Amino acid sequence: MYYPDCHMHSAVSPDSSAPRHVMAQAALEAGLREICFTDHFDLIDFDGNYSPDYDWTNARREHRRALEAWGDRIAIRYGVEVGNVPTDFAAADRGLSEPGLDFVLCSVHNLSLASDGVDFYAVSYDSPALCYAHLDEYFELMRQSVEWGGFDVLAHIPYPLRYMRERDGQRVGLARYEELLRHILRRAVETGKGIEVNTKGWSNATQADYIWLVQTYRALGGEIVTVGSDAHEPETVGRRIPETCRLLRELGLQYVAIYRARQPHFIPLED
Ligand SMILES: [Zn+2]
Ligand SMILES: [Zn+2]
C-alpha cells in the first residue's frame, strides 16, 4: 500500500537534531511513499515561555534541501504542528499565513500561562489526582482549540497519557472525559477537521484509546483520519504505520487521509 507518515520533526524543531533530508531518506528506506514535516510552532515553548512569533526561514531552507535530495523518490509535504493555540489565537493565525503550507496539525502540549505553561512532558506524575487536574485543563484547551478551527487535524488526542500512564505508571485514562471528547469530536466533524492516530509511546492502553476515539469520531460522521509516527530521529520514522493502517481497516475504515495544500486526499487501506 501507499504508506504515508503525516507527523514528523526535524532540526527545525528545538527537540530534534535530524536534518530534513536525513529524515526523508529514512522514510524512503522505511518503505513510505509520502511524508509531511510538522515541526513545532508552539505558542508556549518547552520552558513555559510565551512565544508568539514563528520564523519560517529555517523550515523553508531545510525543506528545499530535502526536496532537492529526495523529492523525486518520495512525496515530501510542508506542514507544521501548531501548539497551545488558546494562548494567542491571532498569533497562531499570523504564523499560519505561511504560503505553500500543505498541512496543519493542532496540539496542546502545555498548561496555560496562568498555570505556569509547563509542558505535560516535564511533569512528574506521582498521583492520579495530579494527573486528572492536568487532564481537566488539557481537554478544556483542546475544546478551545477546536472552536478556533484554524487547523486541519487534531494531533495525539491522548498526549499527556504518554507521560502519566506509559512513563510514570499512573492508572488513569480517558473514561471521565468521554462526554467532553464526544463534544470535541462532534465539533471536529461539523467543521471538516480530522483526527490523528499517533504511534509514539504506543501501548495496549494507547491502542484502546485510539480505537474508542476513531470509532466515536466515525459514528459522528467523521471520515478524516491521518497516521503519524511523531518521529524526532531517523530511527523512528514510519514506526508502526503499517500496523496502524491494518488496525484502521479492521475498524471498518476504507481510507487513510493525507493533506496537500490544506485539502484532504484519501488513500485506500490495502494489504
Ligand atoms: Zn505534539
Ligand atoms: Zn509532534
mmCIF file of C-alpha atoms and ligand atoms in Angstrom:
data_model
loop_
_atom_site.group_PDB
_atom_site.id
_atom_site.type_symbol
_atom_site.label_atom_id
_atom_site.label_comp_id
_atom_site.label_asym_id
_atom_site.label_seq_id
_atom_site.Cartn_x
_atom_site.Cartn_y
_atom_site.Cartn_z
ATOM 1 C CA MET A 1 0.000 0.000 0.000
ATOM 2 C CA TYR A 2 0.932 3.642 -0.353
ATOM 3 C CA TYR A 3 2.101 4.288 3.241
ATOM 4 C CA PRO A 4 2.122 7.894 4.490
ATOM 5 C CA ASP A 5 3.598 9.360 7.663
ATOM 6 C CA CYS A 6 1.963 12.707 8.352
ATOM 7 C CA HIS A 7 3.697 13.698 11.567
ATOM 8 C CA MET A 8 7.456 14.068 11.879
ATOM 9 C CA HIS A 9 10.003 16.535 13.150
ATOM 10 C CA SER A 10 13.450 17.675 12.079
ATOM 11 C CA ALA A 11 16.187 20.010 13.265
ATOM 12 C CA VAL A 12 13.722 22.838 12.556
ATOM 13 C CA SER A 13 12.148 21.827 15.916
ATOM 14 C CA PRO A 14 14.002 22.609 19.165
ATOM 15 C CA ASP A 15 13.690 18.957 20.271
ATOM 16 C CA SER A 16 15.221 17.289 17.184
ATOM 17 C CA SER A 17 18.669 17.429 15.589
ATOM 18 C CA ALA A 18 17.949 15.487 12.367
ATOM 19 C CA PRO A 19 18.145 17.430 9.083
ATOM 20 C CA ARG A 20 15.018 17.089 6.919
ATOM 21 C CA HIS A 21 16.919 15.358 4.124
ATOM 22 C CA VAL A 22 18.099 12.684 6.600
ATOM 23 C CA MET A 23 14.528 12.115 7.802
ATOM 24 C CA ALA A 24 13.315 11.903 4.192
ATOM 25 C CA GLN A 25 15.981 9.318 3.365
ATOM 26 C CA ALA A 26 14.949 7.276 6.427
ATOM 27 C CA ALA A 27 11.324 7.452 5.282
ATOM 28 C CA LEU A 28 12.249 6.169 1.848
ATOM 29 C CA GLU A 29 14.230 3.315 3.407
ATOM 30 C CA ALA A 30 11.279 2.504 5.699
ATOM 31 C CA GLY A 31 9.076 1.969 2.635
ATOM 32 C CA LEU A 32 6.987 5.129 2.993
ATOM 33 C CA ARG A 33 5.619 6.843 -0.102
ATOM 34 C CA GLU A 34 4.640 10.208 1.333
ATOM 35 C CA ILE A 35 5.721 12.183 4.395
ATOM 36 C CA CYS A 36 4.841 15.514 5.906
ATOM 37 C CA PHE A 37 7.163 17.576 8.075
ATOM 38 C CA THR A 38 5.266 19.016 11.032
ATOM 39 C CA ASP A 39 7.835 20.894 13.085
ATOM 40 C CA HIS A 40 6.766 22.699 16.235
ATOM 41 C CA PHE A 41 5.223 26.141 16.262
ATOM 42 C CA ASP A 42 4.268 26.288 19.948
ATOM 43 C CA LEU A 43 2.786 29.488 21.338
ATOM 44 C CA ILE A 44 4.238 28.433 24.684
ATOM 45 C CA ASP A 45 7.705 26.944 24.316
ATOM 46 C CA PHE A 46 9.097 23.921 26.147
ATOM 47 C CA ASP A 47 10.290 26.105 29.032
ATOM 48 C CA GLY A 48 6.859 27.618 29.515
ATOM 49 C CA ASN A 49 7.577 30.971 27.850
ATOM 50 C CA TYR A 50 5.109 32.857 25.642
ATOM 51 C CA SER A 51 6.417 32.579 22.103
ATOM 52 C CA PRO A 52 4.058 34.211 19.583
ATOM 53 C CA ASP A 53 6.360 34.758 16.601
ATOM 54 C CA TYR A 54 7.420 31.995 14.264
ATOM 55 C CA ASP A 55 10.312 32.399 11.847
ATOM 56 C CA TRP A 56 9.888 30.163 8.789
ATOM 57 C CA THR A 57 13.358 30.839 7.339
ATOM 58 C CA ASN A 58 14.892 27.642 8.647
ATOM 59 C CA ALA A 59 11.914 25.464 7.648
ATOM 60 C CA ARG A 60 11.970 26.839 4.087
ATOM 61 C CA ARG A 61 15.706 26.209 3.701
ATOM 62 C CA GLU A 62 15.583 22.717 5.218
ATOM 63 C CA HIS A 63 12.564 21.803 3.121
ATOM 64 C CA ARG A 64 14.226 22.909 -0.100
ATOM 65 C CA ARG A 65 17.238 20.771 0.764
ATOM 66 C CA ALA A 66 15.109 17.685 1.437
ATOM 67 C CA LEU A 67 13.197 18.161 -1.831
ATOM 68 C CA GLU A 68 16.432 18.552 -3.799
ATOM 69 C CA ALA A 69 17.878 15.378 -2.265
ATOM 70 C CA TRP A 70 14.827 13.038 -2.282
ATOM 71 C CA GLY A 71 11.862 14.836 -3.842
ATOM 72 C CA ASP A 72 11.918 12.657 -6.954
ATOM 73 C CA ARG A 73 11.746 9.445 -4.866
ATOM 74 C CA ILE A 74 9.196 10.277 -2.178
ATOM 75 C CA ALA A 75 6.452 12.896 -1.785
ATOM 76 C CA ILE A 76 7.544 15.424 0.850
ATOM 77 C CA ARG A 77 4.857 17.773 2.192
ATOM 78 C CA TYR A 78 5.273 21.067 4.006
ATOM 79 C CA GLY A 79 3.352 21.124 7.275
ATOM 80 C CA VAL A 80 3.513 22.358 10.831
ATOM 81 C CA GLU A 81 2.355 21.296 14.295
ATOM 82 C CA VAL A 82 0.835 24.337 15.945
ATOM 83 C CA GLY A 83 0.630 24.018 19.713
ATOM 84 C CA ASN A 84 -1.033 25.821 22.612
ATOM 85 C CA VAL A 85 -3.195 27.966 20.351
ATOM 86 C CA PRO A 86 -5.574 29.272 23.074
ATOM 87 C CA THR A 87 -2.584 31.313 24.343
ATOM 88 C CA ASP A 88 -3.000 33.707 21.415
ATOM 89 C CA PHE A 89 -5.352 32.831 18.549
ATOM 90 C CA ALA A 90 -4.320 35.884 16.496
ATOM 91 C CA ALA A 91 -0.625 34.959 16.732
ATOM 92 C CA ALA A 92 -1.479 31.429 15.580
ATOM 93 C CA ASP A 93 -3.383 32.785 12.574
ATOM 94 C CA ARG A 94 -0.480 35.116 11.768
ATOM 95 C CA GLY A 95 2.088 32.322 11.947
ATOM 96 C CA LEU A 96 -0.018 30.032 9.775
ATOM 97 C CA SER A 97 -0.251 32.519 6.904
ATOM 98 C CA GLU A 98 2.942 30.965 5.505
ATOM 99 C CA PRO A 99 2.436 30.366 1.738
ATOM 100 C CA GLY A 100 2.540 26.804 0.437
ATOM 101 C CA LEU A 101 1.530 25.002 3.622
ATOM 102 C CA ASP A 102 0.144 21.526 2.964
ATOM 103 C CA PHE A 103 -0.958 20.548 6.450
ATOM 104 C CA VAL A 104 -1.589 21.967 9.936
ATOM 105 C CA LEU A 105 -1.715 19.649 12.938
ATOM 106 C CA CYS A 106 -3.148 21.128 16.142
ATOM 107 C CA SER A 107 -1.804 20.137 19.561
ATOM 108 C CA VAL A 108 -1.935 21.030 23.221
ATOM 109 C CA HIS A 109 1.496 20.436 24.777
ATOM 110 C CA ASN A 110 1.452 22.808 27.747
ATOM 111 C CA LEU A 111 -0.744 24.015 30.552
ATOM 112 C CA SER A 112 -1.952 27.585 30.065
ATOM 113 C CA LEU A 113 0.299 30.503 31.022
ATOM 114 C CA ALA A 114 -1.986 31.091 34.034
ATOM 115 C CA SER A 115 -0.960 27.602 35.219
ATOM 116 C CA ASP A 116 2.772 28.263 34.595
ATOM 117 C CA GLY A 117 2.707 26.994 30.986
ATOM 118 C CA VAL A 118 4.553 23.791 31.834
ATOM 119 C CA ASP A 119 4.779 21.052 29.174
ATOM 120 C CA PHE A 120 2.847 17.915 30.152
ATOM 121 C CA TYR A 121 6.045 16.043 29.325
ATOM 122 C CA ALA A 122 8.010 17.916 32.006
ATOM 123 C CA VAL A 123 5.766 16.997 34.944
ATOM 124 C CA SER A 124 6.473 14.069 37.309
ATOM 125 C CA TYR A 125 3.114 12.425 37.809
ATOM 126 C CA ASP A 126 3.048 10.965 41.318
ATOM 127 C CA SER A 127 -0.712 10.660 41.878
ATOM 128 C CA PRO A 128 -3.927 10.186 39.897
ATOM 129 C CA ALA A 129 -5.218 13.449 41.418
ATOM 130 C CA LEU A 130 -2.347 15.397 39.830
ATOM 131 C CA CYS A 131 -2.958 13.650 36.505
ATOM 132 C CA TYR A 132 -6.656 14.474 36.489
ATOM 133 C CA ALA A 133 -6.075 18.107 37.470
ATOM 134 C CA HIS A 134 -3.793 18.418 34.436
ATOM 135 C CA LEU A 135 -6.095 16.428 32.144
ATOM 136 C CA ASP A 136 -9.051 18.667 33.071
ATOM 137 C CA GLU A 137 -7.111 21.671 31.782
ATOM 138 C CA TYR A 138 -5.698 19.768 28.797
ATOM 139 C CA PHE A 139 -9.093 18.832 27.391
ATOM 140 C CA GLU A 140 -10.525 22.294 28.046
ATOM 141 C CA LEU A 141 -7.641 23.777 25.998
ATOM 142 C CA MET A 142 -8.353 21.218 23.269
ATOM 143 C CA ARG A 143 -12.022 22.232 23.260
ATOM 144 C CA GLN A 144 -10.995 25.879 22.789
ATOM 145 C CA SER A 145 -8.595 24.884 20.001
ATOM 146 C CA VAL A 146 -11.372 23.096 18.099
ATOM 147 C CA GLU A 147 -13.612 26.154 18.418
ATOM 148 C CA TRP A 148 -10.803 28.276 16.932
ATOM 149 C CA GLY A 149 -10.635 25.891 13.983
ATOM 150 C CA GLY A 150 -7.632 27.218 12.020
ATOM 151 C CA PHE A 151 -6.096 23.747 11.566
ATOM 152 C CA ASP A 152 -6.669 20.515 9.624
ATOM 153 C CA VAL A 153 -6.240 17.627 12.086
ATOM 154 C CA LEU A 154 -6.191 17.229 15.891
ATOM 155 C CA ALA A 155 -2.877 15.615 16.848
ATOM 156 C CA HIS A 156 -2.319 12.925 19.502
ATOM 157 C CA ILE A 157 -5.533 13.454 21.487
ATOM 158 C CA PRO A 158 -4.326 11.252 24.433
ATOM 159 C CA TYR A 159 -0.945 13.105 24.555
ATOM 160 C CA PRO A 160 -0.461 13.593 28.357
ATOM 161 C CA LEU A 161 -1.278 9.919 28.989
ATOM 162 C CA ARG A 162 2.048 9.011 27.321
ATOM 163 C CA TYR A 163 3.777 10.505 30.352
ATOM 164 C CA MET A 164 1.180 9.897 33.083
ATOM 165 C CA ARG A 165 0.429 6.288 32.271
ATOM 166 C CA GLU A 166 3.088 4.792 29.977
ATOM 167 C CA ARG A 167 6.058 6.611 31.558
ATOM 168 C CA ASP A 168 5.071 7.283 35.191
ATOM 169 C CA GLY A 169 2.806 4.259 35.720
ATOM 170 C CA GLN A 170 -0.309 6.133 36.915
ATOM 171 C CA ARG A 171 -3.591 4.281 36.460
ATOM 172 C CA VAL A 172 -5.522 6.977 34.624
ATOM 173 C CA GLY A 173 -7.476 7.046 31.386
ATOM 174 C CA LEU A 174 -9.927 8.846 29.157
ATOM 175 C CA ALA A 175 -13.122 7.443 30.708
ATOM 176 C CA ARG A 176 -14.072 10.544 32.668
ATOM 177 C CA TYR A 177 -13.664 12.756 29.554
ATOM 178 C CA GLU A 178 -15.869 10.752 27.203
ATOM 179 C CA GLU A 179 -18.677 13.309 27.137
ATOM 180 C CA LEU A 180 -16.295 16.226 26.527
ATOM 181 C CA LEU A 181 -14.419 14.193 23.913
ATOM 182 C CA ARG A 182 -17.695 13.414 22.134
ATOM 183 C CA HIS A 183 -18.366 17.157 22.026
ATOM 184 C CA ILE A 184 -14.844 17.892 20.697
ATOM 185 C CA LEU A 185 -15.128 15.157 18.066
ATOM 186 C CA ARG A 186 -18.610 16.352 17.039
ATOM 187 C CA ARG A 187 -17.294 19.901 16.542
ATOM 188 C CA ALA A 188 -14.378 18.480 14.522
ATOM 189 C CA VAL A 189 -16.789 16.589 12.268
ATOM 190 C CA GLU A 190 -19.079 19.626 11.858
ATOM 191 C CA THR A 191 -16.149 21.804 10.793
ATOM 192 C CA GLY A 192 -14.470 19.266 8.496
ATOM 193 C CA LYS A 193 -11.481 18.505 10.734
ATOM 194 C CA GLY A 194 -9.694 15.191 11.068
ATOM 195 C CA ILE A 195 -8.108 13.267 13.897
ATOM 196 C CA GLU A 196 -4.685 11.656 14.051
ATOM 197 C CA VAL A 197 -3.614 8.220 15.240
ATOM 198 C CA ASN A 198 -0.170 8.985 16.642
ATOM 199 C CA THR A 199 2.034 5.911 17.080
ATOM 200 C CA LYS A 200 4.598 7.361 19.500
ATOM 201 C CA GLY A 201 4.721 5.835 23.012
ATOM 202 C CA TRP A 202 2.323 3.074 21.933
ATOM 203 C CA SER A 203 0.890 0.562 24.440
ATOM 204 C CA ASN A 204 -2.180 -1.669 24.661
ATOM 205 C CA ALA A 205 -3.904 1.124 26.574
ATOM 206 C CA THR A 206 -2.971 3.658 23.856
ATOM 207 C CA GLN A 207 -4.414 1.330 21.255
ATOM 208 C CA ALA A 208 -7.660 1.006 23.238
ATOM 209 C CA ASP A 209 -7.862 4.823 23.481
ATOM 210 C CA TYR A 210 -7.428 5.241 19.728
ATOM 211 C CA ILE A 211 -9.961 2.518 18.951
ATOM 212 C CA TRP A 212 -12.517 4.388 21.087
ATOM 213 C CA LEU A 213 -11.600 7.761 19.516
ATOM 214 C CA VAL A 214 -11.735 6.506 15.919
ATOM 215 C CA GLN A 215 -14.994 4.610 16.460
ATOM 216 C CA THR A 216 -16.634 7.586 18.184
ATOM 217 C CA TYR A 217 -15.430 10.035 15.511
ATOM 218 C CA ARG A 218 -16.693 7.687 12.787
ATOM 219 C CA ALA A 219 -20.065 7.215 14.499
ATOM 220 C CA LEU A 220 -20.443 11.021 14.485
ATOM 221 C CA GLY A 221 -19.839 11.045 10.715
ATOM 222 C CA GLY A 222 -16.100 11.805 10.654
ATOM 223 C CA GLU A 223 -14.084 10.497 7.719
ATOM 224 C CA ILE A 224 -10.646 12.090 8.033
ATOM 225 C CA VAL A 225 -8.083 10.006 9.946
ATOM 226 C CA THR A 226 -4.346 10.583 9.469
ATOM 227 C CA VAL A 227 -1.458 8.495 10.802
ATOM 228 C CA GLY A 228 1.870 9.778 12.106
ATOM 229 C CA SER A 229 4.926 8.403 13.879
ATOM 230 C CA ASP A 230 5.823 11.749 15.505
ATOM 231 C CA ALA A 231 9.445 10.753 14.795
ATOM 232 C CA HIS A 232 12.132 13.137 16.046
ATOM 233 C CA GLU A 233 15.021 10.990 14.739
ATOM 234 C CA PRO A 234 15.539 8.831 11.620
ATOM 235 C CA GLU A 235 15.257 5.532 13.537
ATOM 236 C CA THR A 236 11.568 6.020 14.354
ATOM 237 C CA VAL A 237 10.314 7.385 11.014
ATOM 238 C CA GLY A 238 7.306 5.330 9.910
ATOM 239 C CA ARG A 239 7.251 3.269 13.102
ATOM 240 C CA ARG A 240 4.011 1.223 13.438
ATOM 241 C CA ILE A 241 2.452 2.888 10.373
ATOM 242 C CA PRO A 242 1.659 -0.414 8.555
ATOM 243 C CA GLU A 243 0.192 -1.961 11.745
ATOM 244 C CA THR A 244 -1.864 1.168 12.355
ATOM 245 C CA CYS A 245 -3.229 1.117 8.811
ATOM 246 C CA ARG A 246 -4.207 -2.527 9.362
ATOM 247 C CA LEU A 247 -5.923 -1.589 12.625
ATOM 248 C CA LEU A 248 -7.891 1.172 10.887
ATOM 249 C CA ARG A 249 -9.009 -1.305 8.246
ATOM 250 C CA GLU A 250 -10.154 -3.719 10.963
ATOM 251 C CA LEU A 251 -12.176 -0.841 12.431
ATOM 252 C CA GLY A 252 -14.011 -0.535 9.134
ATOM 253 C CA LEU A 253 -12.187 2.407 7.570
ATOM 254 C CA GLN A 254 -11.584 2.206 3.840
ATOM 255 C CA TYR A 255 -9.213 5.167 3.613
ATOM 256 C CA VAL A 256 -6.478 6.940 5.488
ATOM 257 C CA ALA A 257 -6.088 10.677 4.818
ATOM 258 C CA ILE A 258 -3.158 12.809 3.750
ATOM 259 C CA TYR A 259 -3.128 16.553 3.104
ATOM 260 C CA ARG A 260 -1.923 18.538 0.134
ATOM 261 C CA ALA A 261 -2.414 22.322 0.019
ATOM 262 C CA ARG A 262 -4.601 22.057 3.157
ATOM 263 C CA GLN A 263 -7.029 19.674 1.416
ATOM 264 C CA PRO A 264 -7.584 16.046 2.461
ATOM 265 C CA HIS A 265 -6.884 13.257 -0.023
ATOM 266 C CA PHE A 266 -7.843 9.674 0.665
ATOM 267 C CA ILE A 267 -5.572 6.658 0.302
ATOM 268 C CA PRO A 268 -7.210 3.208 0.093
ATOM 269 C CA LEU A 269 -6.298 0.946 3.008
ATOM 270 C CA GLU A 270 -4.948 -2.196 1.386
ATOM 271 C CA ASP A 271 -2.654 -5.042 2.358
HETATM 272 ZN ZN ZN B 1 3.000 17.002 19.573
HETATM 273 ZN ZN ZN B 2 4.969 16.208 17.047
#
